[in-house]
mmCIF file of C-alpha atoms in Angstrom:
data_model
loop_
_atom_site.group_PDB
_atom_site.id
_atom_site.type_symbol
_atom_site.label_atom_id
_atom_site.label_comp_id
_atom_site.label_asym_id
_atom_site.label_seq_id
_atom_site.Cartn_x
_atom_site.Cartn_y
_atom_site.Cartn_z
ATOM 1 C CA MET A 6 0.092 -0.063 0.409
ATOM 2 C CA ASP A 7 0.896 3.639 -0.460
ATOM 3 C CA ALA A 8 2.953 4.871 2.455
ATOM 4 C CA GLY A 9 0.615 7.204 4.634
ATOM 5 C CA PHE A 10 -2.551 5.138 4.133
ATOM 6 C CA HIS A 11 -2.333 2.895 7.201
ATOM 7 C CA ASP A 12 -3.102 5.294 9.347
ATOM 8 C CA PHE A 13 -6.013 7.360 7.481
ATOM 9 C CA GLY A 14 -8.566 8.636 10.192
ATOM 10 C CA SER A 15 -6.132 8.715 12.900
ATOM 11 C CA ARG A 16 -5.296 11.998 14.840
ATOM 12 C CA VAL A 17 -2.061 12.623 12.411
ATOM 13 C CA LEU A 18 -3.877 14.624 9.559
ATOM 14 C CA PRO A 19 -1.922 17.725 10.150
ATOM 15 C CA GLU A 20 -4.883 20.779 11.399
ATOM 16 C CA ASP A 21 -2.362 22.836 9.141
ATOM 17 C CA ARG A 22 -2.891 22.048 6.402
ATOM 18 C CA MET A 23 -6.973 21.875 6.977
ATOM 19 C CA ASP A 24 -6.407 25.830 8.188
ATOM 20 C CA GLU A 25 -4.543 26.239 4.819
ATOM 21 C CA LEU A 26 -6.570 25.047 2.215
ATOM 22 C CA CYS A 27 -9.961 25.509 3.715
ATOM 23 C CA GLY A 28 -9.135 29.404 4.345
ATOM 24 C CA LEU A 29 -8.404 28.838 0.805
ATOM 25 C CA LEU A 30 -10.910 27.111 -1.185
ATOM 26 C CA LEU A 31 -13.569 28.588 1.015
ATOM 27 C CA ALA A 32 -13.183 31.921 0.398
ATOM 28 C CA SER A 33 -15.447 32.417 -2.268
ATOM 29 C CA VAL A 34 -18.412 31.411 0.470
ATOM 30 C CA PRO A 35 -19.548 35.332 1.439
ATOM 31 C CA ARG A 36 -20.248 35.119 4.881
ATOM 32 C CA SER A 37 -17.189 34.461 7.685
ATOM 33 C CA ASP A 38 -20.162 31.862 9.670
ATOM 34 C CA GLN A 39 -20.865 29.928 6.634
ATOM 35 C CA ARG A 40 -17.009 29.845 6.061
ATOM 36 C CA ARG A 41 -16.087 27.976 9.918
ATOM 37 C CA TRP A 42 -19.317 25.740 9.169
ATOM 38 C CA GLY A 43 -17.226 24.932 5.714
ATOM 39 C CA GLU A 44 -14.572 24.311 8.532
ATOM 40 C CA LEU A 45 -16.301 22.475 10.877
ATOM 41 C CA TYR A 46 -17.416 19.715 7.990
ATOM 42 C CA VAL A 47 -14.886 19.219 6.667
ATOM 43 C CA ARG A 48 -12.656 18.405 10.178
ATOM 44 C CA GLY A 49 -15.673 15.870 10.645
ATOM 45 C CA LEU A 50 -15.296 14.272 7.531
ATOM 46 C CA LEU A 51 -11.935 14.033 8.370
ATOM 47 C CA HIS A 52 -11.692 12.710 11.735
ATOM 48 C CA ALA A 53 -15.540 11.250 12.273
ATOM 49 C CA GLU A 54 -15.311 7.403 13.061
ATOM 50 C CA GLY A 55 -17.588 5.224 10.202
ATOM 51 C CA ARG A 56 -20.630 6.796 8.242
ATOM 52 C CA LYS A 57 -20.446 10.380 7.774
ATOM 53 C CA THR A 58 -23.596 11.525 9.544
ATOM 54 C CA ILE A 59 -24.357 14.934 10.416
ATOM 55 C CA LYS A 60 -24.559 14.215 14.018
ATOM 56 C CA GLY A 61 -21.242 12.455 13.643
ATOM 57 C CA ILE A 62 -19.811 14.868 12.283
ATOM 58 C CA ALA A 63 -20.852 17.539 14.870
ATOM 59 C CA ALA A 64 -19.001 15.618 17.434
ATOM 60 C CA ALA A 65 -15.934 15.023 15.853
ATOM 61 C CA ALA A 66 -15.914 18.845 14.922
ATOM 62 C CA ASP A 67 -16.527 19.161 18.790
ATOM 63 C CA SER A 68 -19.516 21.409 17.945
ATOM 64 C CA ALA A 69 -23.264 20.876 19.871
ATOM 65 C CA ALA A 70 -24.647 22.979 16.853
ATOM 66 C CA MET A 71 -25.597 20.105 15.177
ATOM 67 C CA GLN A 72 -28.886 22.038 13.528
ATOM 68 C CA SER A 73 -26.770 24.659 12.485
ATOM 69 C CA LEU A 74 -24.489 22.004 10.480
ATOM 70 C CA GLN A 75 -27.323 20.840 8.753
ATOM 71 C CA GLN A 76 -28.868 23.989 8.034
ATOM 72 C CA PHE A 77 -25.552 25.019 6.144
ATOM 73 C CA ILE A 78 -25.419 22.182 4.113
ATOM 74 C CA SER A 79 -29.016 21.365 2.990
ATOM 75 C CA THR A 80 -30.825 24.905 2.202
ATOM 76 C CA SER A 81 -27.651 27.311 3.111
ATOM 77 C CA PRO A 82 -27.240 29.535 -0.345
ATOM 78 C CA TRP A 83 -23.451 29.234 -0.825
ATOM 79 C CA GLU A 84 -22.438 28.860 -4.813
ATOM 80 C CA TRP A 85 -20.256 25.605 -4.761
ATOM 81 C CA GLN A 86 -18.610 25.888 -8.259
ATOM 82 C CA PRO A 87 -16.484 28.831 -6.913
ATOM 83 C CA VAL A 88 -14.982 26.821 -4.242
ATOM 84 C CA ARG A 89 -14.826 23.712 -6.745
ATOM 85 C CA GLN A 90 -13.261 26.194 -9.607
ATOM 86 C CA SER A 91 -10.751 27.464 -6.535
ATOM 87 C CA LEU A 92 -10.095 23.703 -5.647
ATOM 88 C CA ALA A 93 -9.424 22.600 -9.326
ATOM 89 C CA ARG A 94 -6.498 25.457 -9.716
ATOM 90 C CA HIS A 95 -5.034 24.162 -6.606
ATOM 91 C CA MET A 96 -4.994 20.593 -7.244
ATOM 92 C CA GLU A 97 -3.800 21.251 -10.957
ATOM 93 C CA ARG A 98 -0.518 23.377 -9.480
ATOM 94 C CA GLU A 99 -0.235 20.145 -6.639
ATOM 95 C CA ILE A 100 -0.720 17.302 -8.856
ATOM 96 C CA GLN A 101 0.585 18.284 -12.317
ATOM 97 C CA PRO A 102 -1.744 16.120 -13.812
ATOM 98 C CA GLY A 103 -1.676 14.202 -16.604
ATOM 99 C CA ALA A 104 -5.486 12.838 -17.486
ATOM 100 C CA TRP A 105 -8.812 13.947 -16.290
ATOM 101 C CA ILE A 106 -10.731 10.683 -14.886
ATOM 102 C CA VAL A 107 -14.324 10.239 -14.907
ATOM 103 C CA GLU A 108 -15.403 8.323 -12.312
ATOM 104 C CA PRO A 109 -19.368 7.154 -12.074
ATOM 105 C CA LEU A 110 -20.208 6.539 -8.130
ATOM 106 C CA THR A 111 -23.484 4.284 -7.757
ATOM 107 C CA VAL A 112 -24.553 4.209 -4.363
ATOM 108 C CA LEU A 113 -27.284 1.829 -3.312
ATOM 109 C CA LYS A 114 -30.206 2.843 -1.140
ATOM 110 C CA THR A 115 -32.964 0.945 0.141
ATOM 111 C CA GLY A 116 -35.341 3.910 0.613
ATOM 112 C CA GLU A 117 -36.814 6.531 -2.151
ATOM 113 C CA HIS A 118 -36.413 10.165 -0.522
ATOM 114 C CA SER A 119 -32.903 10.891 -1.200
ATOM 115 C CA VAL A 120 -32.362 12.804 -3.639
ATOM 116 C CA GLY A 121 -32.031 11.561 -7.201
ATOM 117 C CA VAL A 122 -33.212 8.034 -6.211
ATOM 118 C CA GLU A 123 -35.008 5.898 -8.182
ATOM 119 C CA ARG A 124 -35.285 1.976 -9.443
ATOM 120 C CA GLN A 125 -33.101 2.494 -12.678
ATOM 121 C CA TYR A 126 -30.224 0.310 -14.459
ATOM 122 C CA VAL A 127 -26.642 1.072 -13.767
ATOM 123 C CA THR A 128 -24.329 0.163 -16.180
ATOM 124 C CA GLY A 129 -21.825 -0.711 -14.250
ATOM 125 C CA LEU A 130 -23.513 -3.644 -12.204
ATOM 126 C CA GLY A 131 -25.518 -5.081 -14.802
ATOM 127 C CA ARG A 132 -28.912 -4.608 -13.565
ATOM 128 C CA ILE A 133 -31.636 -2.812 -12.225
ATOM 129 C CA ALA A 134 -30.988 -1.672 -8.569
ATOM 130 C CA ASN A 135 -32.523 1.030 -6.855
ATOM 131 C CA CYS A 136 -29.798 3.508 -6.454
ATOM 132 C CA GLN A 137 -28.466 7.096 -6.355
ATOM 133 C CA GLN A 138 -25.921 7.571 -9.825
ATOM 134 C CA SER A 139 -23.339 10.468 -9.789
ATOM 135 C CA SER A 140 -20.592 10.960 -12.363
ATOM 136 C CA SER A 141 -17.165 12.585 -10.737
ATOM 137 C CA THR A 142 -14.649 14.027 -12.461
ATOM 138 C CA TRP A 143 -10.913 13.819 -11.053
ATOM 139 C CA LEU A 144 -7.151 15.111 -11.794
ATOM 140 C CA ALA A 145 -4.723 12.359 -11.794
ATOM 141 C CA SER A 146 -1.068 11.928 -11.558
ATOM 142 C CA GLU A 147 0.486 7.970 -11.360
ATOM 143 C CA GLU A 148 1.294 9.284 -7.793
ATOM 144 C CA THR A 149 -2.076 10.565 -6.391
ATOM 145 C CA SER A 150 -5.545 12.336 -7.779
ATOM 146 C CA CYS A 151 -8.828 14.471 -6.448
ATOM 147 C CA PRO A 152 -12.033 14.533 -7.430
ATOM 148 C CA VAL A 153 -12.702 18.223 -8.394
ATOM 149 C CA ASP A 154 -16.182 18.058 -10.067
ATOM 150 C CA TRP A 155 -19.346 16.078 -9.177
ATOM 151 C CA GLN A 156 -22.355 16.101 -11.778
ATOM 152 C CA LEU A 157 -25.823 14.218 -10.117
ATOM 153 C CA ALA A 158 -27.662 12.074 -12.374
ATOM 154 C CA LEU A 159 -31.548 12.946 -11.996
ATOM 155 C CA PRO A 160 -34.234 10.654 -13.627
ATOM 156 C CA ASP A 161 -36.635 11.952 -15.275
ATOM 157 C CA ARG A 162 -39.681 11.872 -12.023
ATOM 158 C CA TRP A 163 -37.474 14.163 -10.092
ATOM 159 C CA VAL A 164 -37.583 16.358 -12.580
ATOM 160 C CA ALA A 165 -40.974 16.714 -13.905
ATOM 161 C CA SER A 166 -43.193 16.815 -11.015
ATOM 162 C CA GLY A 167 -43.047 20.738 -9.412
ATOM 163 C CA GLU A 168 -43.450 19.569 -6.347
ATOM 164 C CA GLN A 169 -40.842 17.069 -6.489
ATOM 165 C CA ARG A 170 -38.727 19.790 -7.602
ATOM 166 C CA ARG A 171 -39.894 22.041 -4.637
ATOM 167 C CA ARG A 172 -39.167 19.027 -1.928
ATOM 168 C CA ALA A 173 -35.588 18.518 -3.148
ATOM 169 C CA ALA A 174 -34.934 21.898 -4.022
ATOM 170 C CA ILE A 175 -33.780 21.727 -8.037
ATOM 171 C CA PRO A 176 -33.357 25.047 -9.626
ATOM 172 C CA ASP A 177 -35.700 25.442 -12.449
ATOM 173 C CA HIS A 178 -32.575 24.990 -15.488
ATOM 174 C CA VAL A 179 -31.544 21.779 -14.192
ATOM 175 C CA ARG A 180 -32.937 18.069 -16.837
ATOM 176 C CA SER A 181 -32.825 14.906 -16.211
ATOM 177 C CA ARG A 182 -29.336 13.895 -17.306
ATOM 178 C CA THR A 183 -27.236 10.382 -18.050
ATOM 179 C CA PRO A 184 -24.289 9.942 -15.973
ATOM 180 C CA VAL A 185 -22.412 10.337 -19.356
ATOM 181 C CA GLN A 186 -24.190 13.512 -20.183
ATOM 182 C CA CYS A 187 -23.656 14.853 -16.567
ATOM 183 C CA ALA A 188 -19.692 13.624 -17.272
ATOM 184 C CA LEU A 189 -20.094 15.646 -20.716
ATOM 185 C CA ASP A 190 -21.337 18.558 -18.616
ATOM 186 C CA SER A 191 -18.503 18.270 -16.144
ATOM 187 C CA VAL A 192 -15.442 18.542 -18.548
ATOM 188 C CA VAL A 193 -16.772 20.654 -21.036
ATOM 189 C CA ALA A 194 -17.404 23.177 -18.205
ATOM 190 C CA MET A 195 -14.197 22.556 -16.750
ATOM 191 C CA THR A 196 -12.178 23.237 -20.259
ATOM 192 C CA GLU A 197 -14.670 26.383 -21.382
ATOM 193 C CA ASP A 198 -15.892 28.248 -18.484
ATOM 194 C CA TRP A 199 -12.923 27.316 -15.215
ATOM 195 C CA ARG A 200 -10.389 27.576 -17.829
ATOM 196 C CA LEU A 201 -8.180 24.376 -16.579
ATOM 197 C CA PRO A 202 -5.258 23.241 -19.129
ATOM 198 C CA PRO A 203 -6.476 20.673 -20.972
ATOM 199 C CA ARG A 204 -5.638 17.591 -20.713
ATOM 200 C CA PRO A 205 -7.104 13.641 -21.871
ATOM 201 C CA VAL A 206 -10.443 12.443 -20.828
ATOM 202 C CA VAL A 207 -10.064 9.191 -19.699
ATOM 203 C CA MET A 208 -13.546 7.534 -19.059
ATOM 204 C CA SER A 209 -15.378 4.082 -19.728
ATOM 205 C CA VAL A 210 -18.011 4.330 -22.448
ATOM 206 C CA ALA A 211 -20.822 1.680 -22.817
ATOM 207 C CA ALA A 212 -21.029 0.982 -26.956
ATOM 208 C CA SER A 213 -24.298 2.826 -27.311
ATOM 209 C CA ASP A 214 -22.627 6.134 -25.899
ATOM 210 C CA VAL A 215 -19.422 6.231 -28.026
ATOM 211 C CA HIS A 216 -20.661 8.416 -30.550
ATOM 212 C CA GLU A 217 -21.980 10.437 -28.664
ATOM 213 C CA VAL A 218 -19.006 10.815 -26.125
ATOM 214 C CA SER A 219 -16.284 11.258 -28.797
ATOM 215 C CA THR A 220 -18.640 14.147 -31.309
ATOM 216 C CA VAL A 221 -19.075 16.109 -28.234
ATOM 217 C CA LEU A 222 -15.633 15.781 -27.516
ATOM 218 C CA THR A 223 -13.852 16.325 -30.610
ATOM 219 C CA GLY A 224 -16.307 18.971 -31.006
ATOM 220 C CA ARG A 225 -15.184 20.332 -28.253
ATOM 221 C CA ARG A 226 -11.453 20.278 -29.271
ATOM 222 C CA ILE A 227 -10.969 17.890 -25.746
ATOM 223 C CA PRO A 228 -8.733 15.395 -26.296
ATOM 224 C CA PHE A 229 -9.645 11.854 -24.478
ATOM 225 C CA VAL A 230 -9.231 8.417 -23.995
ATOM 226 C CA LEU A 231 -12.359 6.262 -23.767
ATOM 227 C CA ARG A 232 -12.405 2.521 -22.500
ATOM 228 C CA ILE A 233 -14.505 0.724 -24.783
ATOM 229 C CA ASP A 234 -16.169 -2.963 -25.369
ATOM 230 C CA GLY A 235 -14.169 -4.965 -27.355
ATOM 231 C CA SER A 236 -17.732 -5.449 -29.434
ATOM 232 C CA VAL A 237 -17.733 -1.743 -30.637
ATOM 233 C CA PRO A 238 -17.332 -1.604 -34.433
ATOM 234 C CA VAL A 239 -14.576 0.511 -36.263
ATOM 235 C CA VAL A 240 -13.997 1.088 -39.913
ATOM 236 C CA GLU A 241 -10.758 -0.235 -40.916
ATOM 237 C CA ALA A 242 -8.170 2.584 -42.001
ATOM 238 C CA SER A 243 -6.690 0.249 -44.409
ATOM 239 C CA GLY A 244 -8.519 -2.201 -46.476
ATOM 240 C CA GLY A 245 -11.390 -0.445 -48.323
ATOM 241 C CA GLY A 246 -13.060 0.420 -45.171
ATOM 242 C CA ARG A 247 -14.226 -2.689 -43.763
ATOM 243 C CA VAL A 248 -16.152 -2.387 -40.463
ATOM 244 C CA PHE A 249 -15.078 -5.153 -37.380
ATOM 245 C CA PRO A 250 -15.429 -5.614 -34.114
ATOM 246 C CA ALA A 251 -12.472 -3.586 -31.906
ATOM 247 C CA ALA A 252 -11.012 -6.747 -30.536
ATOM 248 C CA ARG A 253 -10.898 -8.304 -34.006
ATOM 249 C CA LEU A 254 -8.509 -5.727 -35.215
ATOM 250 C CA ILE A 255 -6.075 -6.072 -32.118
ATOM 251 C CA GLU A 256 -5.822 -9.645 -32.147
ATOM 252 C CA ALA A 257 -5.143 -9.422 -35.285
ATOM 253 C CA MET A 258 -2.078 -6.711 -34.681
ATOM 254 C CA ARG A 259 -0.584 -9.725 -31.875
ATOM 255 C CA GLU A 260 2.853 -9.652 -33.212
ATOM 256 C CA GLN A 261 3.125 -6.825 -33.453
ATOM 257 C CA ALA A 262 2.439 -5.425 -29.821
ATOM 258 C CA GLY A 263 5.410 -4.033 -27.864
ATOM 259 C CA ALA A 264 5.891 -4.668 -23.828
ATOM 260 C CA VAL A 265 4.961 -1.665 -21.849
ATOM 261 C CA GLU A 266 6.171 -1.263 -18.446
ATOM 262 C CA TRP A 267 3.837 0.019 -15.464
ATOM 263 C CA ARG A 268 3.006 0.593 -11.491
ATOM 264 C CA ASP A 269 1.044 -1.385 -10.004
ATOM 265 C CA LEU A 270 -0.323 0.488 -7.279
ATOM 266 C CA GLY A 271 -1.383 -2.760 -5.259
ATOM 267 C CA GLY A 272 1.891 -4.212 -5.181
ATOM 268 C CA LEU A 273 4.325 -1.462 -5.390
ATOM 269 C CA ARG A 274 5.924 -3.325 -8.180
ATOM 270 C CA ARG A 275 6.802 -2.429 -11.710
ATOM 271 C CA ARG A 276 4.476 -4.908 -14.349
ATOM 272 C CA THR A 277 4.427 -5.432 -17.947
ATOM 273 C CA THR A 278 2.243 -4.924 -20.435
ATOM 274 C CA ARG A 279 1.251 -6.040 -24.114
ATOM 275 C CA VAL A 280 0.111 -3.397 -26.202
ATOM 276 C CA ALA A 281 -0.838 -2.707 -29.807
ATOM 277 C CA GLY A 282 -2.103 0.187 -31.551
ATOM 278 C CA CYS A 283 -3.899 1.447 -34.793
ATOM 279 C CA ARG A 284 -5.525 3.797 -37.079
ATOM 280 C CA VAL A 285 -9.297 2.962 -37.224
ATOM 281 C CA GLY A 286 -12.383 5.132 -38.230
ATOM 282 C CA VAL A 287 -15.678 5.262 -36.131
ATOM 283 C CA PRO A 288 -18.890 5.742 -38.158
ATOM 284 C CA THR A 289 -20.716 8.878 -37.767
ATOM 285 C CA ALA A 290 -23.336 8.136 -39.900
ATOM 286 C CA THR A 291 -24.403 5.479 -42.311
ATOM 287 C CA ASP A 292 -25.477 4.854 -45.987
ATOM 288 C CA PRO A 293 -29.050 3.334 -46.917
ATOM 289 C CA ALA A 294 -27.319 0.036 -47.171
ATOM 290 C CA GLY A 295 -25.757 0.203 -43.354
ATOM 291 C CA ARG A 296 -22.131 1.195 -44.772
ATOM 292 C CA PRO A 297 -20.825 3.809 -43.345
ATOM 293 C CA ALA A 298 -20.800 7.141 -44.638
ATOM 294 C CA ARG A 299 -19.055 8.834 -42.926
ATOM 295 C CA VAL A 300 -15.751 8.097 -40.835
ATOM 296 C CA ARG A 301 -14.124 10.308 -38.316
ATOM 297 C CA PRO A 302 -10.078 8.890 -37.699
ATOM 298 C CA HIS A 303 -9.274 7.776 -34.374
ATOM 299 C CA HIS A 304 -6.417 5.320 -32.878
ATOM 300 C CA LEU A 305 -7.154 2.309 -31.372
ATOM 301 C CA VAL A 306 -4.802 0.519 -28.427
ATOM 302 C CA GLY A 307 -5.495 -2.746 -27.336
ATOM 303 C CA ALA A 308 -3.747 -4.578 -23.623
ATOM 304 C CA TRP A 309 -3.019 -7.503 -22.417
ATOM 305 C CA THR A 310 -3.786 -6.867 -19.175
ATOM 306 C CA ASP A 311 -4.663 -10.230 -17.803
ATOM 307 C CA PRO A 312 -1.761 -12.733 -18.366
ATOM 308 C CA ALA A 313 -4.032 -15.431 -18.177
ATOM 309 C CA ALA A 314 -6.289 -14.494 -21.334
ATOM 310 C CA GLY A 315 -4.795 -15.460 -24.745
ATOM 311 C CA ARG A 316 -6.772 -12.442 -25.780
ATOM 312 C CA PRO A 317 -6.713 -8.617 -25.376
ATOM 313 C CA THR A 318 -8.581 -7.547 -21.946
ATOM 314 C CA GLU A 319 -8.808 -3.817 -22.414
ATOM 315 C CA PHE A 320 -9.605 -1.386 -25.907
ATOM 316 C CA TRP A 321 -8.682 2.203 -25.628
ATOM 317 C CA LEU A 322 -10.641 4.695 -28.500
ATOM 318 C CA SER A 323 -8.831 7.935 -28.589
ATOM 319 C CA ASN A 324 -8.769 10.992 -30.749
ATOM 320 C CA LEU A 325 -4.499 11.755 -29.738
ATOM 321 C CA GLY A 326 -3.524 10.585 -32.926
ATOM 322 C CA HIS A 327 0.536 11.657 -32.835
ATOM 323 C CA LEU A 328 0.557 9.922 -29.506
ATOM 324 C CA SER A 329 2.308 6.101 -29.270
ATOM 325 C CA ALA A 330 -0.129 3.182 -28.117
ATOM 326 C CA ALA A 331 2.068 2.807 -25.341
ATOM 327 C CA ALA A 332 1.794 6.306 -24.563
ATOM 328 C CA LEU A 333 -2.089 6.079 -24.910
ATOM 329 C CA PHE A 334 -1.936 3.134 -22.389
ATOM 330 C CA ARG A 335 0.129 5.048 -19.544
ATOM 331 C CA ILE A 336 -2.391 7.957 -19.712
ATOM 332 C CA ALA A 337 -5.414 5.415 -19.317
ATOM 333 C CA ASN A 338 -3.899 3.537 -17.030
ATOM 334 C CA LEU A 339 -4.095 6.738 -14.887
ATOM 335 C CA ALA A 340 -7.696 5.282 -13.740
ATOM 336 C CA ARG A 341 -5.920 2.732 -11.627
ATOM 337 C CA ARG A 342 -4.691 5.512 -9.630
ATOM 338 C CA VAL A 343 -8.659 6.766 -8.967
ATOM 339 C CA SER A 344 -10.178 4.121 -8.382
ATOM 340 C CA ARG A 345 -7.579 2.823 -5.630
ATOM 341 C CA ASP A 346 -7.964 6.728 -4.274
ATOM 342 C CA LEU A 347 -11.842 6.426 -4.317
ATOM 343 C CA TYR A 348 -11.655 3.347 -2.039
ATOM 344 C CA GLU A 349 -9.132 4.457 0.094
ATOM 345 C CA VAL A 350 -9.250 8.191 0.637
ATOM 346 C CA CYS A 351 -13.048 9.315 -0.887
ATOM 347 C CA ASP A 352 -15.526 6.964 0.584
ATOM 348 C CA ARG A 353 -13.699 7.545 4.127
ATOM 349 C CA VAL A 354 -13.904 10.761 3.691
ATOM 350 C CA GLY A 355 -18.134 10.108 3.329
ATOM 351 C CA ALA A 356 -18.098 10.005 -0.411
ATOM 352 C CA ARG A 357 -21.274 7.775 -0.572
ATOM 353 C CA ASP A 358 -22.658 8.751 2.868
ATOM 354 C CA PHE A 359 -25.355 11.967 2.403
ATOM 355 C CA SER A 360 -28.404 10.238 2.967
ATOM 356 C CA GLY A 361 -30.423 14.329 2.870
ATOM 357 C CA ARG A 362 -33.367 14.876 0.316
ATOM 358 C CA THR A 363 -32.147 18.373 -1.196
ATOM 359 C CA PHE A 364 -30.113 19.136 -4.670
ATOM 360 C CA ARG A 365 -27.815 22.050 -2.888
ATOM 361 C CA GLY A 366 -26.961 19.206 0.095
ATOM 362 C CA TRP A 367 -26.256 16.905 -2.201
ATOM 363 C CA HIS A 368 -24.006 19.022 -4.064
ATOM 364 C CA HIS A 369 -22.629 21.040 -0.793
ATOM 365 C CA HIS A 370 -21.671 17.968 0.694
ATOM 366 C CA ALA A 371 -19.549 16.787 -2.025
ATOM 367 C CA THR A 372 -17.915 19.731 -2.659
ATOM 368 C CA LEU A 373 -16.727 19.470 0.759
ATOM 369 C CA VAL A 374 -15.873 15.839 0.632
ATOM 370 C CA SER A 375 -13.219 17.242 -2.092
ATOM 371 C CA ILE A 376 -11.531 19.199 0.206
ATOM 372 C CA ALA A 377 -11.203 16.600 2.875
ATOM 373 C CA HIS A 378 -9.640 14.651 0.188
ATOM 374 C CA ALA A 379 -7.779 16.745 -0.846
ATOM 375 C CA ILE A 380 -5.992 17.546 2.391
ATOM 376 C CA SER A 381 -6.028 13.763 2.816
ATOM 377 C CA VAL A 382 -3.660 13.649 -0.314
ATOM 378 C CA LEU A 383 -1.360 16.541 -0.051
ATOM 379 C CA ALA A 384 -0.947 15.222 4.125
ATOM 380 C CA ARG A 385 0.044 11.837 2.362
ATOM 381 C CA LYS A 386 2.390 14.062 -0.224
ATOM 382 C CA ASP A 387 3.679 15.616 2.381
ATOM 383 C CA ARG A 388 4.997 13.005 4.608
ATOM 384 C CA ARG A 389 6.465 11.074 1.329
ATOM 385 C CA LEU A 390 8.330 14.037 0.230
ATOM 386 C CA GLY A 391 9.540 14.791 4.409
ATOM 387 C CA ALA A 392 8.369 17.890 4.153
ATOM 388 C CA PRO A 393 8.683 20.346 7.174
ATOM 389 C CA ARG A 394 5.833 20.438 8.664
ATOM 390 C CA PRO A 395 4.645 24.521 9.844
ATOM 391 C CA PRO A 396 3.478 26.111 13.082
ATOM 392 C CA VAL A 397 0.167 24.123 13.518
ATOM 393 C CA ARG A 398 -2.951 26.442 14.095
ATOM 394 C CA SER A 399 -6.714 26.295 14.887
ATOM 395 C CA LEU A 400 -8.761 25.639 12.275
ATOM 396 C CA VAL A 401 -11.998 27.290 13.455
ATOM 397 C CA GLY A 402 -12.038 31.024 13.601
ATOM 398 C CA ALA A 403 -8.348 30.857 12.173
ATOM 399 C CA ARG A 404 -9.391 34.473 10.638
#
């Protein structure tokens, strides 16, 4: 495991880091009392044991004002987007990310009152479940990662009824969106509104969504590396424009595959995987006979990541045609860092724990979870680099 994770949740997390980052990232929150509650909430997310309930967060933050903390999260009108933008700019400097990773998050629920909960099909589970679905976008390097934006996927029933909107305090402009559409909204906003330095977007895409995702990102000039299923049809760049499943084209390149070394985050060792790539086209339209009438050029990459499998087991589609298959594989591999940090850090500071009923409350909670996550991974970075600790200052009322 990475150094420092074994003591997560202990009291070794530096309060000076909490003070510094909360002051910086909550600066856009207009009122000093709101900033104080935000700091208290982050402290509680970091130190409360078990599920991050309002009661547990208040107790861990040494605050008896549980009702005020609940109001700050559920109904207080502070805007979360400026806080997320500040976090993203700060972590861009700290992490120097190699990619933006889209990570879907499904939270299974037993009731029906938490905002966004519905019986719905979940691609990652392959079945219908009573759940809440959302999308998070992370800045990621090989060493660390942090979620900087969150989008809640609202099923139709949550936006079709005026009464339902009122109860959940869903703004009039918010519409029903799938997790994939939520992810696209995030990366477009991060590129065009937040004006972050563009990084390749890495995300898993079902076969039915490949056309929409590649069209939107290409149209916005956003680089991407999409993980796809081997059954996705692609057009062979040579050979008369024939259409084949992606897996078939990669299998035919077995003898041309090169070895790529990469870091196994779970075993603290280096692994070697065979990787091959080729130019392909993705159909954007078909003629009356069902043949591709227009195609968009892409780079298809496949990898033999399972040593026990004789066939390639992972496939990616990218618009970064100037990069080698090995380079695209390394970019795609940053998703492993996010999967690990989600489990070992973000889940432990409450990513799945919000049970409130308001749209605003969900976004407030997710935003402060991101700050708590950032504090945790930056503290880990400080310990790894042996950085000297600044003098410890009180978190609450520090300004």
